[in-house]
Amino acid sequence: MRSVGKWLGRILLVLVAAVIALLYFGPGYVERSRNSVIEHDPYPVSPEARALHDTLIVGDWHADSLLWNRDLLARGSYGQVDIPRLLEGGVAIQAFTVVTKSPSGQNYDSNSAEASDNITPLAIAQLWPIRTWDSLLQRALYQAEKLREFENRAPDLLKIIRTRKDLETMLDLRDRGVIMVGGILGIEGAHPLEGNLENLDAIQAAGYRIVGLQHFFDNELGGSLHGESDNGLTEFGRSVVAEIESRNMILDLAHSSPQVARDVLAMTDMPLVVSHSGIHGFCPAKRNFPDDLMQEIAATGGVIGMGYWAEVACDRIDPAGIAAMIVTAIETVGEDHVSLGSDFDGSVETAFDTSELPALTSALLDAGLNQTQIAKVMGENMLRVLRERLPAE
C-alpha cells in the first residue's frame, strides 16, 4: 500500500507540474502563434520620411493588447504592441480595445451567438480574477484595471485619455519634449453591457470612451457583420446609441452589420468611426463595408481606420501595400476621413509592428501623398474626432 501511495503522489505531482506549466507557458504560446510579425529585412525609411515622421501626431484606433498577459511596459519579443515599441514608432495616441467574448470557430462569414466562448478558457489560463470567468462586464472592467496599473507604474510614459483636457495635457507634454503615449479605452462589441443599459455607467466610469456595438456575433444590440441574422439595431441597441451620443462617447461601427450601420446613420449626426477595416474598392472582402456605406459614414465627419492584416488588405500587408490601400481610401472617402486602425494584437499576422511605423510614412511618401495628407491619415483625423467627441473634463 505504501508503494501505491508513493506512485499516486508522484502522479499527482506530475499533474500539478503539468497544470502549472500550462498556465505559465500556454497563454504566451497562444499569443506567439496568434499575434505574429512576418520575418522581414528592415523596411526602407528615407531621410525625408524620418524627418516628417518625427513631426507627426500618430494615432491608432485599435489594438487588443490588453487581452494578453504581457507587461506592456516592457519591450516584448512577441506580439505587436507595447509601450516601448509605441514610443519607438512615434505613436502619440493608442486606442486599447478590449475583447470580452469570441465564438468558437470564429470566422468572417457566419458565427452563432450560442457558440462556446474562446475567451473563457483564455481568462482561466491567464489566471484572471474568478469574477471575470463568467461575466463579460467584469472582463471589460478587469482589462481597464490593467491599463490603469500600467499608467500608475509609469505615469511619465502612459496617460489614459478620458477627456479633452487629458488629451491636450498629453499633447502639451509631448510638445515640451516628454516622450509618452496617450491611451484611450474602447470595448469591441457592447455585449459587456449584458443587456442592461445601467452597465454603461460602470463601463464609462472605468475609463471607456469608445464603444463598438458588435464583434463576431449578433448580440442584444443588433446584427454583426459576421453573425447569422444581418439584422439592424434592436430597441436596446437604439437606446445604447442614444446614450453613447449623450455621454460624449465615440461610436465604433467595425464588425456591425451594414443594416446596423444604416440604422445608426439614420438616428444620429455625431461623427462615426470604423476603427479597423479596409476599403472595399481596394479589397472586395465581406469584412470591408461597401464603398457607398463608407462614404455615408465619412459624411458624418467620421473616420475609417485602415487595418494591417490580410483579410482587409487582400494580402498586401507590407508598408507599400497598406499605403496603396490608404491611397484608395482617400480617393473613396476623402483625405479628412482616413485613419490608422491596425488591429495589432488582435489575433492577426502583420508585416510590421508598431515600432516600424516610420516605414509606413516612407511608403506613403513613395505612393505620392503630400505631407498634409500624410499628417491627416497618421493621426490628425483621429485627433479631430477625439476633440469633437470627448467630454471637456
Tab-separated table of C-alpha atoms in Angstrom, residues 66-355:
chain	number	residue	atom	x	y	z
A	66	LEU	CA	-4.907	44.165	-23.008
A	67	LEU	CA	-6.322	40.715	-23.774
A	68	TRP	CA	-2.921	39.141	-23.217
A	69	ASN	CA	-0.850	38.661	-20.065
A	70	ARG	CA	2.122	40.699	-21.203
A	71	ASP	CA	3.720	43.524	-19.262
A	72	LEU	CA	3.122	46.347	-21.725
A	73	LEU	CA	5.770	48.461	-20.019
A	74	ALA	CA	8.468	46.022	-21.164
A	75	ARG	CA	9.618	45.679	-24.753
A	76	GLY	CA	8.265	42.309	-25.813
A	77	SER	CA	9.887	39.688	-28.002
A	78	TYR	CA	6.467	38.771	-29.408
A	79	GLY	CA	3.142	40.475	-30.007
A	80	GLN	CA	2.869	43.742	-31.909
A	81	VAL	CA	2.313	46.496	-29.323
A	82	ASP	CA	3.799	47.563	-26.027
A	83	ILE	CA	4.683	50.978	-24.631
A	84	PRO	CA	8.389	50.885	-25.607
A	85	ARG	CA	7.516	49.924	-29.180
A	86	LEU	CA	4.771	52.560	-29.350
A	87	LEU	CA	7.329	55.164	-28.344
A	88	GLU	CA	9.849	53.831	-30.863
A	89	GLY	CA	7.186	54.138	-33.559
A	90	GLY	CA	6.361	57.699	-32.572
A	91	VAL	CA	2.779	56.872	-31.563
A	92	ALA	CA	1.072	59.621	-29.570
A	93	ILE	CA	-2.418	58.104	-29.199
A	94	GLN	CA	-3.227	54.401	-28.975
A	95	ALA	CA	-6.736	53.035	-28.542
A	96	PHE	CA	-6.637	49.914	-26.370
A	97	THR	CA	-9.742	47.959	-27.337
A	98	VAL	CA	-10.877	45.017	-25.248
A	99	VAL	CA	-12.269	41.688	-26.382
A	100	THR	CA	-14.655	40.024	-23.936
A	101	LYS	CA	-16.159	37.185	-25.982
A	102	SER	CA	-15.082	35.305	-29.103
A	103	PRO	CA	-17.121	32.441	-30.600
A	104	SER	CA	-15.561	29.037	-31.132
A	105	GLY	CA	-14.834	28.539	-34.815
A	106	GLN	CA	-14.692	32.308	-35.329
A	107	ASN	CA	-14.789	33.327	-38.983
A	108	TYR	CA	-15.706	36.311	-41.142
A	109	ASP	CA	-18.867	34.784	-42.657
A	110	SER	CA	-21.254	33.431	-40.030
A	111	ASN	CA	-20.964	32.821	-36.284
A	112	SER	CA	-23.585	31.704	-33.803
A	113	ALA	CA	-24.127	33.758	-30.673
A	114	GLU	CA	-24.667	30.410	-28.916
A	115	ALA	CA	-21.232	29.040	-29.840
A	116	SER	CA	-18.873	28.257	-26.989
A	117	ASP	CA	-16.642	31.136	-25.981
A	118	ASN	CA	-12.882	31.228	-26.629
A	119	ILE	CA	-12.164	33.929	-24.043
A	120	THR	CA	-13.346	31.908	-21.037
A	121	PRO	CA	-10.534	29.313	-21.215
A	122	LEU	CA	-8.039	32.073	-22.030
A	123	ALA	CA	-9.116	34.051	-18.957
A	124	ILE	CA	-8.778	30.956	-16.778
A	125	ALA	CA	-5.402	30.001	-18.261
A	126	GLN	CA	-4.102	33.525	-17.722
A	127	LEU	CA	-5.320	33.417	-14.099
A	128	TRP	CA	-7.636	36.378	-14.473
A	129	PRO	CA	-9.777	37.034	-11.367
A	130	ILE	CA	-12.569	34.495	-10.903
A	131	ARG	CA	-15.155	37.276	-11.304
A	132	THR	CA	-14.137	37.501	-14.986
A	133	TRP	CA	-14.704	33.844	-15.770
A	134	ASP	CA	-18.455	34.138	-16.259
A	135	SER	CA	-19.061	37.880	-16.664
A	136	LEU	CA	-18.391	39.877	-19.824
A	137	LEU	CA	-18.784	43.104	-17.862
A	138	GLN	CA	-16.119	42.034	-15.379
A	139	ARG	CA	-13.771	41.107	-18.236
A	140	ALA	CA	-14.071	44.644	-19.576
A	141	LEU	CA	-13.561	46.172	-16.141
A	142	TYR	CA	-10.534	43.975	-15.467
A	143	GLN	CA	-8.813	44.921	-18.713
A	144	ALA	CA	-9.355	48.600	-17.879
A	145	GLU	CA	-7.764	47.930	-14.493
A	146	LYS	CA	-4.729	46.527	-16.275
A	147	LEU	CA	-4.244	49.729	-18.265
A	148	ARG	CA	-4.641	51.844	-15.119
A	149	GLU	CA	-2.000	49.704	-13.421
A	150	PHE	CA	0.417	50.353	-16.279
A	151	GLU	CA	-0.325	54.081	-16.017
A	152	ASN	CA	0.254	54.042	-12.247
A	153	ARG	CA	3.581	52.272	-12.694
A	154	ALA	CA	4.808	54.601	-15.431
A	155	PRO	CA	2.868	57.900	-15.424
A	156	ASP	CA	5.703	59.552	-17.326
A	157	LEU	CA	5.241	57.107	-20.232
A	158	LEU	CA	1.480	56.476	-20.365
A	159	LYS	CA	-1.520	58.706	-19.740
A	160	ILE	CA	-5.073	57.396	-20.069
A	161	ILE	CA	-7.221	59.798	-22.084
A	162	ARG	CA	-10.706	60.262	-20.638
A	163	THR	CA	-11.384	63.912	-21.529
A	164	ARG	CA	-10.304	66.638	-23.926
A	165	LYS	CA	-8.335	68.123	-21.045
A	166	ASP	CA	-6.398	64.853	-20.662
A	167	LEU	CA	-5.756	64.824	-24.399
A	168	GLU	CA	-4.453	68.386	-24.527
A	169	THR	CA	-2.326	67.856	-21.404
A	170	MET	CA	-0.666	64.841	-23.005
A	171	LEU	CA	-0.081	66.671	-26.291
A	172	ASP	CA	1.343	69.679	-24.446
A	173	LEU	CA	3.779	67.435	-22.576
A	174	ARG	CA	4.888	65.887	-25.859
A	175	ASP	CA	5.373	69.365	-27.334
A	176	ARG	CA	7.689	70.108	-24.411
A	177	GLY	CA	9.784	67.045	-25.141
A	178	VAL	CA	8.202	64.442	-22.854
A	179	ILE	CA	8.146	61.139	-24.735
A	180	MET	CA	4.868	59.488	-23.763
A	181	VAL	CA	1.745	57.929	-25.256
A	182	GLY	CA	-1.900	58.612	-24.548
A	183	GLY	CA	-4.070	55.519	-24.197
A	184	ILE	CA	-7.816	55.536	-24.804
A	185	LEU	CA	-10.037	52.612	-23.839
A	186	GLY	CA	-12.611	51.013	-26.121
A	187	ILE	CA	-14.843	47.939	-25.982
A	188	GLU	CA	-15.043	45.662	-29.019
A	189	GLY	CA	-18.709	44.799	-29.024
A	190	ALA	CA	-21.139	46.125	-26.412
A	191	HIS	CA	-22.079	42.702	-25.031
A	192	PRO	CA	-20.282	43.599	-21.734
A	193	LEU	CA	-23.415	45.652	-21.070
A	194	GLU	CA	-25.071	42.239	-20.657
A	195	GLY	CA	-28.353	43.662	-21.931
A	196	ASN	CA	-28.529	46.247	-19.136
A	197	LEU	CA	-28.179	49.927	-20.046
A	198	GLU	CA	-27.160	50.765	-16.471
A	199	ASN	CA	-23.929	48.824	-17.019
A	200	LEU	CA	-22.834	51.625	-19.345
A	201	ASP	CA	-22.283	53.635	-16.147
A	202	ALA	CA	-19.653	51.136	-14.982
A	203	ILE	CA	-18.066	50.966	-18.437
A	204	GLN	CA	-17.805	54.750	-18.625
A	205	ALA	CA	-16.545	55.077	-15.047
A	206	ALA	CA	-13.803	52.539	-15.818
A	207	GLY	CA	-12.489	54.937	-18.456
A	208	TYR	CA	-14.003	53.566	-21.646
A	209	ARG	CA	-14.667	56.216	-24.272
A	210	ILE	CA	-15.049	54.143	-27.479
A	211	VAL	CA	-17.948	51.706	-27.819
A	212	GLY	CA	-18.112	49.164	-30.616
A	213	LEU	CA	-21.636	47.826	-30.958
A	214	GLN	CA	-20.868	44.294	-32.180
A	215	HIS	CA	-17.976	41.878	-32.573
A	216	PHE	CA	-18.134	38.488	-34.315
A	217	PHE	CA	-21.709	37.515	-33.389
A	218	ASP	CA	-25.180	39.027	-33.136
A	219	ASN	CA	-25.819	40.487	-29.696
A	220	GLU	CA	-28.518	42.287	-27.720
A	221	LEU	CA	-27.912	45.479	-29.703
A	222	GLY	CA	-28.281	44.068	-33.212
A	223	GLY	CA	-26.683	42.124	-36.012
A	224	SER	CA	-22.988	41.528	-36.574
A	225	LEU	CA	-21.232	41.687	-39.926
A	226	HIS	CA	-20.268	38.086	-39.152
A	227	GLY	CA	-23.454	36.919	-37.445
A	228	GLU	CA	-26.416	34.889	-38.623
A	229	SER	CA	-29.212	37.456	-38.877
A	230	ASP	CA	-27.975	40.544	-40.776
A	231	ASN	CA	-30.410	42.432	-38.531
A	232	GLY	CA	-30.284	46.121	-37.751
A	233	LEU	CA	-30.463	47.787	-34.354
A	234	THR	CA	-32.757	46.390	-31.693
A	235	GLU	CA	-34.659	48.747	-29.408
A	236	PHE	CA	-31.966	48.135	-26.809
A	237	GLY	CA	-29.340	48.958	-29.424
A	238	ARG	CA	-31.101	52.227	-30.225
A	239	SER	CA	-31.139	53.173	-26.554
A	240	VAL	CA	-27.409	52.435	-26.281
A	241	VAL	CA	-26.612	54.553	-29.350
A	242	ALA	CA	-28.597	57.444	-27.864
A	243	GLU	CA	-26.699	57.115	-24.585
A	244	ILE	CA	-23.327	56.988	-26.358
A	245	GLU	CA	-24.193	60.241	-28.104
A	246	SER	CA	-25.458	61.988	-24.968
A	247	ARG	CA	-22.433	60.903	-22.914
A	248	ASN	CA	-19.887	62.213	-25.440
A	249	MET	CA	-18.552	58.749	-26.124
A	250	ILE	CA	-17.357	57.558	-29.545
A	251	LEU	CA	-19.344	55.006	-31.541
A	252	ASP	CA	-17.422	52.365	-33.488
A	253	LEU	CA	-19.171	50.502	-36.325
A	254	ALA	CA	-16.416	47.977	-37.012
A	255	HIS	CA	-17.988	44.476	-37.037
A	256	SER	CA	-21.555	45.840	-37.152
A	257	SER	CA	-23.896	44.614	-39.867
A	258	PRO	CA	-24.480	47.048	-42.740
A	259	GLN	CA	-28.073	47.432	-41.537
A	260	VAL	CA	-26.897	48.376	-38.043
A	261	ALA	CA	-24.643	50.998	-39.630
A	262	ARG	CA	-27.536	52.374	-41.683
A	263	ASP	CA	-29.813	52.450	-38.636
A	264	VAL	CA	-27.170	54.380	-36.691
A	265	LEU	CA	-26.726	56.822	-39.577
A	266	ALA	CA	-30.481	57.435	-39.586
A	267	MET	CA	-30.648	58.362	-35.902
A	268	THR	CA	-27.519	60.431	-35.181
A	269	ASP	CA	-25.378	63.212	-36.605
A	270	MET	CA	-22.301	62.550	-34.469
A	271	PRO	CA	-19.027	61.608	-36.203
A	272	LEU	CA	-18.851	57.821	-36.516
A	273	VAL	CA	-15.775	55.615	-36.542
A	274	VAL	CA	-14.973	52.317	-38.210
A	275	SER	CA	-11.946	51.605	-36.062
A	276	HIS	CA	-10.267	48.843	-38.071
A	277	SER	CA	-11.162	47.881	-41.601
A	278	GLY	CA	-10.098	48.107	-45.212
A	279	ILE	CA	-11.681	49.709	-48.232
A	280	HIS	CA	-13.904	47.622	-50.495
A	281	GLY	CA	-12.659	49.230	-53.694
A	282	PHE	CA	-9.153	48.057	-52.816
A	283	CYS	CA	-10.064	44.696	-51.301
A	284	PRO	CA	-13.602	43.456	-52.093
A	285	ALA	CA	-13.992	41.337	-48.967
A	286	LYS	CA	-17.076	40.974	-46.771
A	287	ARG	CA	-15.057	42.362	-43.854
A	288	ASN	CA	-14.942	45.755	-45.627
A	289	PHE	CA	-18.196	47.728	-45.848
A	290	PRO	CA	-19.354	48.688	-49.369
A	291	ASP	CA	-17.805	51.943	-50.544
A	292	ASP	CA	-21.120	53.831	-50.562
A	293	LEU	CA	-21.699	52.952	-46.902
A	294	MET	CA	-18.168	54.068	-46.024
A	295	GLN	CA	-18.885	57.360	-47.792
A	296	GLU	CA	-22.029	57.866	-45.703
A	297	ILE	CA	-20.031	57.217	-42.531
A	298	ALA	CA	-17.348	59.671	-43.655
A	299	ALA	CA	-20.051	62.281	-44.329
A	300	THR	CA	-20.777	62.392	-40.568
A	301	GLY	CA	-17.290	63.814	-40.107
A	302	GLY	CA	-16.104	60.391	-39.031
A	303	VAL	CA	-13.104	58.299	-39.978
A	304	ILE	CA	-12.211	54.843	-41.263
A	305	GLY	CA	-9.219	53.143	-39.596
A	306	MET	CA	-7.077	51.215	-42.063
A	307	GLY	CA	-6.038	47.764	-40.814
A	308	TYR	CA	-2.775	45.972	-41.481
A	309	TRP	CA	-3.846	42.333	-41.863
A	310	ALA	CA	-4.511	40.083	-44.841
A	311	GLU	CA	-8.304	39.826	-44.749
A	312	VAL	CA	-8.861	43.582	-45.114
A	313	ALA	CA	-5.913	44.275	-47.433
A	314	CYS	CA	-6.181	41.193	-49.683
A	315	ASP	CA	-2.735	40.002	-48.545
A	316	ARG	CA	-0.934	43.281	-49.381
A	317	ILE	CA	0.216	43.860	-45.817
A	318	ASP	CA	3.723	45.277	-46.175
A	319	PRO	CA	4.060	49.074	-45.804
A	320	ALA	CA	3.776	49.593	-49.573
A	321	GLY	CA	0.558	47.555	-49.681
A	322	ILE	CA	-1.014	49.387	-46.747
A	323	ALA	CA	0.000	52.695	-48.344
A	324	ALA	CA	-1.721	51.651	-51.585
A	325	MET	CA	-4.886	50.837	-49.626
A	326	ILE	CA	-4.736	54.226	-47.908
A	327	VAL	CA	-4.451	55.963	-51.289
A	328	THR	CA	-7.589	54.137	-52.457
A	329	ALA	CA	-9.355	55.065	-49.218
A	330	ILE	CA	-8.530	58.743	-49.757
A	331	GLU	CA	-9.882	58.517	-53.290
A	332	THR	CA	-13.059	56.896	-51.928
A	333	VAL	CA	-13.937	58.863	-48.775
A	334	GLY	CA	-11.566	61.851	-48.798
A	335	GLU	CA	-8.321	62.686	-47.044
A	336	ASP	CA	-10.128	64.010	-43.945
A	337	HIS	CA	-11.729	60.647	-43.217
A	338	VAL	CA	-8.907	58.083	-43.298
A	339	SER	CA	-7.034	56.997	-40.166
A	340	LEU	CA	-4.952	54.108	-38.870
A	341	GLY	CA	-6.648	51.109	-37.251
A	342	SER	CA	-4.035	48.382	-37.060
A	343	ASP	CA	-5.856	45.634	-35.119
A	344	PHE	CA	-2.461	44.875	-33.611
A	345	ASP	CA	-2.529	42.038	-31.066
A	346	GLY	CA	-5.994	41.073	-32.339
A	347	SER	CA	-5.040	37.540	-33.431
A	348	VAL	CA	-3.677	38.817	-36.734
A	349	GLU	CA	-0.432	38.303	-38.623
A	350	THR	CA	1.156	41.548	-39.771
A	351	ALA	CA	4.230	42.508	-41.774
A	352	PHE	CA	5.429	45.080	-39.228
A	353	ASP	CA	4.809	46.031	-35.615
A	354	THR	CA	4.092	49.439	-34.133
A	355	SER	CA	7.778	50.324	-33.762
